Structure formats: structure tokens, C-alpha cells
Amino acid sequence: MEQTKTVWRWVRRVLVVAFCAAHLTFMVTNALPADMRREIIDAAANKDEKKADSGQTQAWETVQSYIDISRGYERLTSTPQSWGMFAPNVGDESDSPCLVIFYVNGVQEILYSPCQPRLINIEPTFNFLLKFGELEQRKKADPHVMDVTWPLHLGDARIRKIESYVTKMSDQYGANGPRTAYVRWRLIDHLRRNPARQGQVSMVRLFCASYQHAEVNGNPGYGRAYLERVRLLAEYRPALDPMWPKNLPAEPKP
Amino acid sequence: MSGLWRMFRDFWAKPVAPEPMAAFRIAIALILIFDLCCTLLPNLESYFGPLGVFEPGDARAWQENAALNKDAALPGIPQSIEQIPKTRWSFIGPDTPMSTIYVMAGALLICALCLLTGTLTRVATVGAWLILTSLHQRNPNLTNAGDVLLRISLFYLMLMPAGAAWSVDNIFRRKLGWKIRDTVAPWSMRLAQFQIAAVYFFSGVEKNAPLGGWLQARMQGSENPPYIGDWNNGLAIPWALRDALITRVDWFVWIPVEILYPFTLITLMWELTFPLLLLFAITRRWALAIGYAVHMGIFLTMEVNHFSFTTMAFYALFVPAAIWMDIAGRRTGEMSGEIEKPGPFADPAAIAAAKAQKQLGRTRFYRVFYDSLCPVCRRSVLWLRRLDWLGVLKFEDLHDREAAEAALPGVSYADQLKRLYVLRPDGQYFGGFAAVRAMAAVMPLLWPVLPLMWLPGAGWVGHKIYDVIATNRFRYAKCDDEMCSLHLKLVAGKQINDEVIAQVIALADKRKKAAIAKA
């Protein structure tokens, strides 16, 4: 009995030591910056090239297998180790999605992001679309600026995150799905809050407004973020969306 | 070599008190409950519903391929979706109905409450980890670094004996007559400590990345080196505070950029040296105090959800077990190890007192020695009593010289007259600002400022301020009797010599006799 206990104690110790060593090794491997990992793989590949004549070309495969295993462990334990918060640069620009709703009577309505601070010096008749297509047009005296001076701003950090994804995502992997979902969500919310506008929507366009933070001699400036440029991200028509709720009329009946 | 090996072995295998792990568990449970109740549950339809921002095809891509995997562009890594292995698992698939999501969210709340109270701790932690991971994978676009860290902390909690203290589990164990563990294996706690060190270090490495290219170009004599990076030129914090979508308040916008430069560089240096600073007790306090200041700054100025608090929850694992035990009083951890193996500063009288308290089953007190003849000190004690919510401070008159000298060996009567002294239950004693800092650890109202008291240089500044106030206390005092004013005049002198001490003793004796006569 005592012998079994001793054996079990040793087995447990070995398991714990193996787990701790593997976990720490994988943690460090996965936390390495991508560039550093690329250098390691390149170094292994170079080593293989040098040894190609002698038939020893295993370094690259070994490194590759190890990285695959460490990635697999990360996926299994759901412990991703990417810690590049605000790195390598913070950036001097903010991207914010804007919806422009086109109504059948010709009226246009802009829905700014719920995470975006209020805009100042915007006249009610300001045509947001005039900015569309213009690049690098900011002037220092441009009145269309975002006021970044406010006593307290409490927004939804998760929605900000998804908006960041919606505006920055590449189109490589069928990017329009999340954008459609975002536009649909905003439009449904807007129409439910404004029943009079139900059945009046003609089309919706999703724009990305980029705001450059004010700068003074290349350094961050004070209190203003300038509307830098506007990009069209997606067009949306509720009638063509199979997911649109049947009980919420958006477009006029034919 | 054997010394190093022993240190290594002790670090990984020497049993430790379970209180820091329990504190970590409670902190994570509170964050989870707050996150669930304030952000996830009210927005469940918006976040995960078919008419919300959730997009099934995108979620499927996340789960089935490495579309957003940072390694996708590396040489040798498969480039097409078909070649890339599955990346993420989830019990809630892209096509799972909303009703199931509601049930899972409810179950997660129950698990979080169990985690908070330490009820079926291990099962609750496993449940919370499975459900939270599944929920996050349902719509990964919503998650940020704080969410990832929360998930990771649950992973470590699964490995930890986090229910071995401050738990309902312990109450049941006691009722069933099972053994209550005073100490537990430390390896899981060590892994979590390594994790937080890795978070900071690799974050610093990523931030510092442009410096290598810049240095290389400069060494090669290039006239147009690449950009040195926002963090190395000190602009990162000014830019971040001006990000209209992230920043929470506008006060910092008006602070000149030059003033914020040092904060950027200090943050970068602190992140890069964090693992090193953890190695020694004094630098560890600095590392954690700076971390607290940085994260509170982030929380107050930027919208990054619960990231700051989740990160700081890991700090609980670095706080000495003695502090957690003091907070818990006699309800847990009897410090038997420390009583049997006292530290180098431990006082035999304090050890005896601690043993006596243990036998009596009483709360372990912080003995506060104050000058009862000084009205300012008496008023301070009044305030301390109000702040002593845990009831662990025991106030004693330093003019009871026999008890004071026995409790504070090496501290002269003159020193005791100059400043307040505190004797901690572990036998260590502190005077002046250090005494205030020691007491702050067991006064909940002072917890928000306690880490700031450990910032580098805070001790020096604190002692200076304390001494100025203590030396000049007679200026603020309003004496209502002759004895008090005489006492203040005596101790307000620049030097408290034997003559003054004799007069103070005489005064104290006189007051004692008067009190006896009155009684």
C-alpha cells in the first residue's frame, strides 16, 4: 500500500513538472512577436540550405512542428498570448463607422457611431457625403471637427471593438458579413426607436470616417480631431437581406 | 549550486498559504459577475443574436480557420483556408439558437457566484471557463485583451486549490470532519505569476520593436532612419489620450505633451523590466505599485472594459499571505508556520502573544502604540477606530512602558514619543509612515491608496511628511488641561533627552494616579 502511494506521488510529481515545463515553454513561444518568430523560422530554413548537400534538412521542419504544437496547445487551452496592446505605435487617427440612410422622399439621415463623441460645428444641413472620396483634404480651419473635450464619456467598449473590426477588416475572407450584421443591427434599432420612419428606407450606406487627432509640430495637439477622409465600406438594402425581420417594414411596399 | 537548487525547489514545491489564491479567485469572480451583469447579459441579443452584430459566417471562419491568425503570413505557414487547422473550439456554435445562449449565460452567472463564495470551487471554475470560452468564441470580434486575460485567469484557477480558504467548501469540510488545508502546493500560483510577467514583458517587447530598426539604421549612418516608434519617442500616451474613441475624459488633453513624455517612457521601462523587478521583495512592491498606478490611470482615462481590473487581480498572488490572513482575521489561516518559524525581525513577546491569541481563538490584532497624553494622537486614534472596519487594530498606551518596551524591543521611549508604532501579528513592527502603511493593509477604506504608498520614493516622501507633522503637532493641538500642554511643550523640543523623558514619565504617573483617585 505504502509502495503504491510512493509510486503515485512520483507519477504525480513527474506529471506536474512536465506540465509546468511544457506550459511555460509554449507560453513564451506563443507570446513571441510575429517578427521574432519569423526570424527563427528563417534562421532554421537558412541552416537547412547550408546542410542541403549532406541531406540534413530537418531544422525547418522541427521548428515548424514545434510551432504547430505550441499553437495547438494554445487553441486547446484557449490561452492566446498576443500582448501587443497599443503596440508598436498608438496611431494618430481614429476610424468610426457612419450609416447614411437614404429615405424614399430624398431625405438623408446620418447615424454616427454610438461610441463616437458628439460632433461640433456641424450644421443640420451639412452633407456628409460631400466628403466622400476626398482624400487628405483636411484644412486647419475646417469646421467639421470632432470635439474631444468632454467631462466624462462612458461608451460600450465591446461595440467599439466590433466597430474597429468592421472598419479595419480586410476583404480577404469575405468581410461583408460582419458589416452587413452591423448595419442591420443599427438600422433595426433606429427604426424601432422611430416608428414614423418605418417603411420609408430606400437604401443604407456604411461609411468609415477617419478622424485625425490634431497635432502641433508633429506632436499631439489639443481638443480637436479633424475629419480626415470618408470611405464607403458597404451598401445595404433591407429588401435583399434574408435575415431582415418580417415584422419590421423598412422599405415601402411595392 | 545547492543553494540555488533549494531556492528553485522551494519556489515551485514548498507549500504556501492558500489565501492569495482565494483572493485571486474572489477578484476574478467579482469581475466576471460585473462583466456579465453590466455588459454581456443586457446586450446578449445585440452581441450574439441573429439580429445583432453577430455574423454566423464570420464566427464559423474564426472557428474553422486561421483567418485572423497572426501567423498566417509567416513563411512556411499554410496560406489557404483549407490548409489551416481548426483554430478555436466552442460548445456554442455559430448556428446555436439564442435560447441556448441564454441558458449558458445563466449557468455562467451561477458558476461565477459559486466561484465568489467558494462553493464547489473546482467544478464552478471548470464550468465558468468552458462557458466563457464558448461564449467568446461565438463572436470573437467582441473580445479584447481583458476578455482574453479573464479566460486565461479561469484556466489558472482550474489548476489552483482556490477553494482551500475563504470558501463554503471549507465550511462543509469542517462539518464533515474532513481535513482543512493550511498550506497548498504552489506550482499553479507560480504559473499564473509567470503569466502576468509574460503579459507585461512581451507587451514591452512589441512596443519596443521599432527601436531595433532605428538603431541599426543609425549605426549604418543612415540619414533617414525608420520611425523610432511612439513609445520610444514618448508620444504613445499623449496620442492614446487623444484617441477620440477610446479616451474617457478630457482633462489630459490640456496637459502639455512634454509632461506626458516621461510617463510613456516609464511605462515602457516598467513593462520590460517587470519580470526582473519581481525577483526582489522591495522592487516587487515597486513593480506592483507602479502597475496599480498605470492601470488605475488606464481605467480612469480610457474605455478598455475590465482590462485594468483583470490584470490587477493577478497582483493578489504577489501580496504576502500574512496580509491576507490579517484581513481575514481568525476566520482562516492561523499563521502556525510563522509562529513556529518566526522571521528575523520577529519578537518573542509577539510570538507568545500570537500563540496565546491562537489558543484563545481570538482575532490576531495589530497593536498600535500611541501617546495618550497627546491630543493630536488621541484624535488620530479616534479616526483610526472609525476606519478599523475589520476590528483588527488594538490601541495601547505607550506610557504603559513595560508592555510597550516588551512589544517593541529596540525602540526607545523617546522614539515612541516621536511617532506612532504598530506591531504586526507576525512580530514585525513599524514606526511613523511605515506604521500607517502597515495599518492601511487592514483598513478597507484605505485600500485604493495603499499601492500608491509603495511607489518608489513614496516611503521617503511619506516619512518626511509624517515627521514634519509629528514634530509640529503641538501647533495644531488644543489642550484642555495643563498636563496636556506641558507634555506637548516637552516633546516639541528638538531633542527628547533623559530630562524630558523623566518629566514625561512623571506626568504620565501623575495622570495615572489622578485617574485611579477619580475611579
Coordinates of C-alpha atoms in Angstrom, one line a residue, chain A residues 95-97 160-183 206 208 231-234, chain B residues 53-59 61-62 67-68 139-142:
Chain A
D95 CA -11.8 55.2 -37.6
S96 CA -15.5 55.4 -36.9
P97 CA -18.4 53.8 -38.9
R160 CA -16.2 50.0 -30.0
K161 CA -14.2 46.8 -30.6
I162 CA -16.6 45.4 -33.2
E163 CA -16.7 48.8 -34.9
S164 CA -13.0 48.8 -35.0
Y165 CA -13.2 45.3 -36.7
V166 CA -15.9 46.4 -39.1
T167 CA -13.9 49.4 -40.3
K168 CA -10.4 47.8 -40.3
M169 CA -11.1 44.3 -41.5
S170 CA -9.7 43.2 -44.9
D171 CA -12.0 41.8 -47.6
Q172 CA -9.8 38.7 -47.9
Y173 CA -12.1 36.3 -46.1
G174 CA -15.5 37.5 -47.1
A175 CA -15.6 40.6 -44.9
N176 CA -19.0 41.8 -45.8
G177 CA -20.8 39.5 -43.4
P178 CA -19.9 41.4 -40.2
R179 CA -20.5 44.7 -41.9
T180 CA -24.0 43.6 -43.0
A181 CA -24.7 42.4 -39.5
Y182 CA -23.6 45.8 -38.1
V183 CA -25.7 47.8 -40.5
L206 CA -21.9 52.3 -44.4
C208 CA -15.9 54.9 -42.5
R231 CA -14.5 55.7 -47.3
L232 CA -17.5 53.7 -48.5
L233 CA -17.5 50.3 -46.8
A234 CA -20.8 48.7 -47.9
Chain B
V53 CA -23.7 42.4 -34.5
F54 CA -23.2 38.6 -34.6
E55 CA -22.4 37.2 -38.0
P56 CA -22.5 33.3 -38.2
G57 CA -20.3 33.1 -41.3
D58 CA -17.6 35.2 -39.7
A59 CA -17.8 33.2 -36.4
A61 CA -14.5 31.3 -40.2
W62 CA -12.9 32.0 -36.8
A67 CA -8.4 33.9 -41.0
L68 CA -7.2 36.3 -38.4
N139 CA -18.5 36.2 -31.5
P140 CA -14.7 36.7 -31.1
N141 CA -14.9 40.2 -32.7
L142 CA -16.3 41.5 -29.4

